[in-house]
């Protein structure tokens, strides 16, 4: 079947997603570069111009981010099509890519991204009821508690922090978008992926036992895979 653009119907969303990803990739790369620098600037109590102002140098991940964004956005629009659902999935994808790369680089999950993503999911549920607001609120609450409670128990027993609070907020954000149902699946997939990666690094002599692992990329990857596997989580009509 040929679409209105003259291209095969199945090719339109793929090319559209590729273009969208290539256009938004530089914006994500800018966020990856500037937001952690701004956080360090704040923590240090530095004076002078903020890292958010002025011209930016080239982000070392710019090409990777743009390429990854193009591929994932193509898959998103191929899966969800054009419209509100596709736009919502693309927006969530952009958030997840940005957070995953920042956490991988710095072991930080900035509140300005996790909390804005959380409120974005809640607002979307209220304005465009792909799933009802109660489901979004329940998902956010469950997402936070599913990691916060075990982490608090671990800390009380060992006196050591086993997980950063950014991970709690990231899973709360994921719950706001996808609801509570897939959260255990997301945690399980992320835990298995992270454990396998840590084990592989240890076997190759590139990571000692007890070396901190950035969990955010695994949560983000598991959430995106779950979304693509179960599109009805974002739109029950699918």
mmCIF file of C-alpha atoms in Angstrom:
data_model
loop_
_atom_site.group_PDB
_atom_site.id
_atom_site.type_symbol
_atom_site.label_atom_id
_atom_site.label_comp_id
_atom_site.label_asym_id
_atom_site.label_seq_id
_atom_site.Cartn_x
_atom_site.Cartn_y
_atom_site.Cartn_z
ATOM 1 C CA UNK A 1 0.000 0.000 0.000
ATOM 2 C CA UNK A 2 1.281 3.462 -0.908
ATOM 3 C CA UNK A 3 0.781 6.284 1.584
ATOM 4 C CA UNK A 4 -0.122 9.888 0.830
ATOM 5 C CA UNK A 5 3.560 10.797 0.582
ATOM 6 C CA UNK A 6 4.105 8.284 -2.213
ATOM 7 C CA UNK A 7 6.113 5.997 0.068
ATOM 8 C CA UNK A 8 5.039 2.507 1.113
ATOM 9 C CA UNK A 9 2.748 2.886 4.134
ATOM 10 C CA UNK A 10 5.029 0.923 6.457
ATOM 11 C CA UNK A 11 8.029 3.037 5.503
ATOM 12 C CA UNK A 12 6.520 6.412 6.392
ATOM 13 C CA UNK A 13 6.666 6.077 10.196
ATOM 14 C CA UNK A 14 10.147 4.538 10.041
ATOM 15 C CA UNK A 15 11.596 7.406 8.008
ATOM 16 C CA UNK A 16 9.624 9.927 10.057
ATOM 17 C CA UNK A 17 10.953 8.447 13.277
ATOM 18 C CA UNK A 18 14.503 8.446 11.926
ATOM 19 C CA UNK A 19 14.213 12.125 11.035
ATOM 20 C CA UNK A 20 12.659 12.925 14.418
ATOM 21 C CA UNK A 21 15.455 11.111 16.215
ATOM 22 C CA UNK A 22 18.181 12.843 14.235
ATOM 23 C CA UNK A 23 16.581 16.226 14.974
ATOM 24 C CA UNK A 24 16.082 15.629 18.693
ATOM 25 C CA UNK A 25 19.390 13.815 19.222
ATOM 26 C CA UNK A 26 21.452 17.036 19.433
ATOM 27 C CA UNK A 27 19.036 18.396 22.056
ATOM 28 C CA UNK A 28 19.497 15.253 24.145
ATOM 29 C CA UNK A 29 23.266 15.461 23.681
ATOM 30 C CA UNK A 30 23.181 19.042 24.931
ATOM 31 C CA UNK A 31 21.242 17.937 28.020
ATOM 32 C CA UNK A 32 23.707 15.080 28.612
ATOM 33 C CA UNK A 33 26.595 17.536 28.465
ATOM 34 C CA UNK A 34 25.228 20.518 30.348
ATOM 35 C CA UNK A 35 22.939 19.203 33.093
ATOM 36 C CA UNK A 36 25.605 17.186 34.993
ATOM 37 C CA UNK A 37 28.028 20.132 34.675
ATOM 38 C CA UNK A 38 25.345 22.438 36.061
ATOM 39 C CA UNK A 39 24.726 20.047 38.981
ATOM 40 C CA UNK A 40 28.440 19.964 39.833
ATOM 41 C CA UNK A 41 28.539 23.756 39.591
ATOM 42 C CA UNK A 42 25.635 23.976 42.054
ATOM 43 C CA UNK A 43 27.065 21.415 44.483
ATOM 44 C CA UNK A 44 30.410 23.208 44.540
ATOM 45 C CA UNK A 45 28.737 26.530 45.309
ATOM 46 C CA UNK A 46 30.594 28.080 42.417
ATOM 47 C CA UNK A 47 30.018 31.643 41.338
ATOM 48 C CA UNK A 48 30.097 33.118 37.905
ATOM 49 C CA UNK A 49 28.227 32.088 34.807
ATOM 50 C CA UNK A 50 26.193 28.901 34.920
ATOM 51 C CA UNK A 51 27.205 25.972 32.669
ATOM 52 C CA UNK A 52 23.692 26.242 31.239
ATOM 53 C CA UNK A 53 24.542 29.596 29.700
ATOM 54 C CA UNK A 54 26.983 30.412 26.966
ATOM 55 C CA UNK A 55 28.172 28.320 24.076
ATOM 56 C CA UNK A 56 28.666 24.599 24.482
ATOM 57 C CA UNK A 57 31.527 22.438 23.311
ATOM 58 C CA UNK A 58 30.919 19.331 21.325
ATOM 59 C CA UNK A 59 29.382 16.476 23.325
ATOM 60 C CA UNK A 60 31.461 13.332 22.937
ATOM 61 C CA UNK A 61 28.271 11.287 22.744
ATOM 62 C CA UNK A 62 26.502 13.466 20.157
ATOM 63 C CA UNK A 63 26.806 11.049 17.230
ATOM 64 C CA UNK A 64 25.907 8.013 19.342
ATOM 65 C CA UNK A 65 22.905 9.768 20.875
ATOM 66 C CA UNK A 66 21.608 10.987 17.512
ATOM 67 C CA UNK A 67 22.029 7.549 15.944
ATOM 68 C CA UNK A 68 20.428 5.748 18.884
ATOM 69 C CA UNK A 69 17.597 8.257 18.974
ATOM 70 C CA UNK A 70 16.966 7.836 15.251
ATOM 71 C CA UNK A 71 16.769 4.044 15.504
ATOM 72 C CA UNK A 72 14.551 4.005 18.603
ATOM 73 C CA UNK A 73 12.224 6.739 17.331
ATOM 74 C CA UNK A 74 11.800 4.815 14.067
ATOM 75 C CA UNK A 75 10.789 1.713 16.007
ATOM 76 C CA UNK A 76 8.446 3.743 18.209
ATOM 77 C CA UNK A 77 6.551 5.315 15.307
ATOM 78 C CA UNK A 78 6.503 2.008 13.437
ATOM 79 C CA UNK A 79 4.954 0.400 16.536
ATOM 80 C CA UNK A 80 2.563 3.161 17.594
ATOM 81 C CA UNK A 81 2.025 5.136 14.398
ATOM 82 C CA UNK A 82 1.397 8.851 14.128
ATOM 83 C CA UNK A 83 -0.820 10.597 16.629
ATOM 84 C CA UNK A 84 -1.005 11.174 20.357
ATOM 85 C CA UNK A 85 0.158 7.692 21.328
ATOM 86 C CA UNK A 86 3.179 7.786 19.030
ATOM 87 C CA UNK A 87 4.116 11.271 20.225
ATOM 88 C CA UNK A 88 3.787 10.169 23.855
ATOM 89 C CA UNK A 89 5.968 7.105 23.281
ATOM 90 C CA UNK A 90 8.559 9.227 21.459
ATOM 91 C CA UNK A 91 8.639 11.734 24.314
ATOM 92 C CA UNK A 92 9.117 8.980 26.887
ATOM 93 C CA UNK A 93 11.860 7.480 24.716
ATOM 94 C CA UNK A 94 13.721 10.798 24.606
ATOM 95 C CA UNK A 95 13.563 11.090 28.396
ATOM 96 C CA UNK A 96 14.792 7.533 28.892
ATOM 97 C CA UNK A 97 17.713 7.912 26.468
ATOM 98 C CA UNK A 98 18.875 11.133 28.127
ATOM 99 C CA UNK A 99 18.616 9.773 31.663
ATOM 100 C CA UNK A 100 20.304 6.485 30.769
ATOM 101 C CA UNK A 101 23.349 8.144 29.218
ATOM 102 C CA UNK A 102 23.739 10.700 32.013
ATOM 103 C CA UNK A 103 23.584 7.951 34.641
ATOM 104 C CA UNK A 104 26.033 5.767 32.741
ATOM 105 C CA UNK A 105 28.503 8.643 32.534
ATOM 106 C CA UNK A 106 28.109 10.213 35.972
ATOM 107 C CA UNK A 107 26.047 7.860 38.192
ATOM 108 C CA UNK A 108 23.590 10.732 38.549
ATOM 109 C CA UNK A 109 19.895 10.888 37.689
ATOM 110 C CA UNK A 110 19.050 14.602 37.781
ATOM 111 C CA UNK A 111 15.831 15.611 39.532
ATOM 112 C CA UNK A 112 15.146 18.118 36.771
ATOM 113 C CA UNK A 113 14.707 15.179 34.381
ATOM 114 C CA UNK A 114 13.227 12.441 36.592
ATOM 115 C CA UNK A 115 10.692 14.733 38.259
ATOM 116 C CA UNK A 116 9.756 16.554 35.054
ATOM 117 C CA UNK A 117 9.272 13.148 33.423
ATOM 118 C CA UNK A 118 7.158 12.025 36.371
ATOM 119 C CA UNK A 119 4.921 15.083 36.189
ATOM 120 C CA UNK A 120 4.809 14.791 32.412
ATOM 121 C CA UNK A 121 3.375 11.284 32.721
ATOM 122 C CA UNK A 122 0.817 12.383 35.314
ATOM 123 C CA UNK A 123 -0.200 15.414 33.260
ATOM 124 C CA UNK A 124 -0.534 13.350 30.106
ATOM 125 C CA UNK A 125 -2.815 10.906 31.912
ATOM 126 C CA UNK A 126 -4.982 13.800 33.093
ATOM 127 C CA UNK A 127 -5.171 15.658 29.773
ATOM 128 C CA UNK A 128 -5.052 12.802 27.270
ATOM 129 C CA UNK A 129 -6.537 9.793 29.066
ATOM 130 C CA UNK A 130 -4.540 7.003 27.434
ATOM 131 C CA UNK A 131 -4.890 5.439 30.839
ATOM 132 C CA UNK A 132 -6.763 7.070 33.697
ATOM 133 C CA UNK A 133 -5.033 9.436 36.142
ATOM 134 C CA UNK A 134 -5.577 7.032 39.037
ATOM 135 C CA UNK A 135 -3.519 4.407 37.204
ATOM 136 C CA UNK A 136 -0.736 6.936 36.606
ATOM 137 C CA UNK A 137 -0.695 8.036 40.259
ATOM 138 C CA UNK A 138 -0.736 4.435 41.452
ATOM 139 C CA UNK A 139 2.069 3.570 39.037
ATOM 140 C CA UNK A 140 4.217 6.472 40.252
ATOM 141 C CA UNK A 141 3.622 5.577 43.901
ATOM 142 C CA UNK A 142 4.338 1.882 43.395
ATOM 143 C CA UNK A 143 7.406 2.657 41.299
ATOM 144 C CA UNK A 144 8.915 4.764 44.047
ATOM 145 C CA UNK A 145 8.096 2.368 46.890
ATOM 146 C CA UNK A 146 9.191 -0.792 45.057
ATOM 147 C CA UNK A 147 12.785 0.418 45.226
ATOM 148 C CA UNK A 148 12.631 2.765 48.207
ATOM 149 C CA UNK A 149 11.416 0.202 50.750
ATOM 150 C CA UNK A 150 14.029 -2.511 49.985
ATOM 151 C CA UNK A 151 16.763 0.140 49.844
ATOM 152 C CA UNK A 152 15.726 1.505 53.240
ATOM 153 C CA UNK A 153 15.697 -2.004 54.704
ATOM 154 C CA UNK A 154 19.157 -2.714 53.276
ATOM 155 C CA UNK A 155 20.513 0.548 54.642
ATOM 156 C CA UNK A 156 19.085 -0.085 58.122
ATOM 157 C CA UNK A 157 20.606 -3.580 58.216
ATOM 158 C CA UNK A 158 24.033 -2.790 56.795
ATOM 159 C CA UNK A 159 24.490 0.902 57.444
ATOM 160 C CA UNK A 160 25.345 1.355 53.779
ATOM 161 C CA UNK A 161 23.390 2.871 50.933
ATOM 162 C CA UNK A 162 22.720 0.299 48.237
ATOM 163 C CA UNK A 163 20.952 2.502 45.705
ATOM 164 C CA UNK A 164 20.662 6.162 44.832
ATOM 165 C CA UNK A 165 17.419 8.062 45.246
ATOM 166 C CA UNK A 166 17.477 8.905 41.560
ATOM 167 C CA UNK A 167 16.647 5.283 40.770
ATOM 168 C CA UNK A 168 13.522 5.518 42.956
ATOM 169 C CA UNK A 169 12.401 8.619 41.075
ATOM 170 C CA UNK A 170 13.167 7.087 37.690
ATOM 171 C CA UNK A 171 11.007 4.047 38.427
ATOM 172 C CA UNK A 172 8.286 6.374 39.742
ATOM 173 C CA UNK A 173 8.463 8.232 36.428
ATOM 174 C CA UNK A 174 8.206 4.960 34.515
ATOM 175 C CA UNK A 175 5.189 3.989 36.626
ATOM 176 C CA UNK A 176 3.489 7.305 35.863
ATOM 177 C CA UNK A 177 3.744 6.567 32.135
ATOM 178 C CA UNK A 178 3.133 2.815 32.074
ATOM 179 C CA UNK A 179 1.073 2.214 35.208
ATOM 180 C CA UNK A 180 1.821 -0.221 38.046
ATOM 181 C CA UNK A 181 1.276 -3.504 36.195
ATOM 182 C CA UNK A 182 4.642 -3.851 34.396
ATOM 183 C CA UNK A 183 6.864 -2.496 37.170
ATOM 184 C CA UNK A 184 7.917 -5.861 38.590
ATOM 185 C CA UNK A 185 8.792 -6.977 35.061
ATOM 186 C CA UNK A 186 10.848 -3.814 34.549
ATOM 187 C CA UNK A 187 12.724 -4.322 37.832
ATOM 188 C CA UNK A 188 13.358 -7.998 37.074
ATOM 189 C CA UNK A 189 14.670 -7.311 33.569
ATOM 190 C CA UNK A 190 16.842 -4.444 34.798
ATOM 191 C CA UNK A 191 18.245 -6.498 37.669
ATOM 192 C CA UNK A 192 19.106 -9.447 35.429
ATOM 193 C CA UNK A 193 20.691 -7.206 32.809
ATOM 194 C CA UNK A 194 22.684 -5.275 35.396
ATOM 195 C CA UNK A 195 23.855 -8.438 37.150
ATOM 196 C CA UNK A 196 24.973 -10.041 33.883
ATOM 197 C CA UNK A 197 26.817 -6.888 32.876
ATOM 198 C CA UNK A 198 28.549 -6.613 36.256
ATOM 199 C CA UNK A 199 29.493 -10.298 36.099
ATOM 200 C CA UNK A 200 30.893 -9.933 32.595
ATOM 201 C CA UNK A 201 32.986 -6.927 33.657
ATOM 202 C CA UNK A 202 34.305 -8.814 36.678
ATOM 203 C CA UNK A 203 35.286 -11.803 34.552
ATOM 204 C CA UNK A 204 37.148 -9.519 32.171
ATOM 205 C CA UNK A 205 38.919 -7.876 35.096
ATOM 206 C CA UNK A 206 37.327 -4.497 34.445
ATOM 207 C CA UNK A 207 35.247 -4.259 37.592
ATOM 208 C CA UNK A 208 35.848 -5.431 41.140
ATOM 209 C CA UNK A 209 33.115 -6.936 43.281
ATOM 210 C CA UNK A 210 31.291 -4.121 45.030
ATOM 211 C CA UNK A 211 32.012 -1.554 42.326
ATOM 212 C CA UNK A 212 28.965 0.736 41.999
ATOM 213 C CA UNK A 213 26.778 -0.025 38.984
ATOM 214 C CA UNK A 214 24.702 2.584 37.209
ATOM 215 C CA UNK A 215 21.224 1.055 37.452
ATOM 216 C CA UNK A 216 19.426 3.808 35.558
ATOM 217 C CA UNK A 217 20.402 2.587 32.071
ATOM 218 C CA UNK A 218 19.037 -0.859 32.888
ATOM 219 C CA UNK A 219 15.767 0.534 34.252
ATOM 220 C CA UNK A 220 15.399 2.775 31.192
ATOM 221 C CA UNK A 221 16.168 -0.064 28.767
ATOM 222 C CA UNK A 222 13.770 -2.445 30.520
ATOM 223 C CA UNK A 223 11.019 0.192 30.503
ATOM 224 C CA UNK A 224 11.453 0.859 26.781
ATOM 225 C CA UNK A 225 11.455 -2.846 25.899
ATOM 226 C CA UNK A 226 8.352 -3.366 28.039
ATOM 227 C CA UNK A 227 6.618 -0.453 26.326
ATOM 228 C CA UNK A 228 7.387 -1.820 22.869
ATOM 229 C CA UNK A 229 6.365 -5.338 23.848
ATOM 230 C CA UNK A 230 3.101 -4.204 25.460
ATOM 231 C CA UNK A 231 1.888 -1.086 23.605
ATOM 232 C CA UNK A 232 -1.497 -1.288 25.344
ATOM 233 C CA UNK A 233 0.237 -0.005 28.489
ATOM 234 C CA UNK A 234 0.320 3.428 26.868
ATOM 235 C CA UNK A 235 -2.923 3.087 24.932
ATOM 236 C CA UNK A 236 -5.454 0.389 25.952
ATOM 237 C CA UNK A 237 -7.027 0.630 22.482
ATOM 238 C CA UNK A 238 -3.964 -0.956 20.858
#
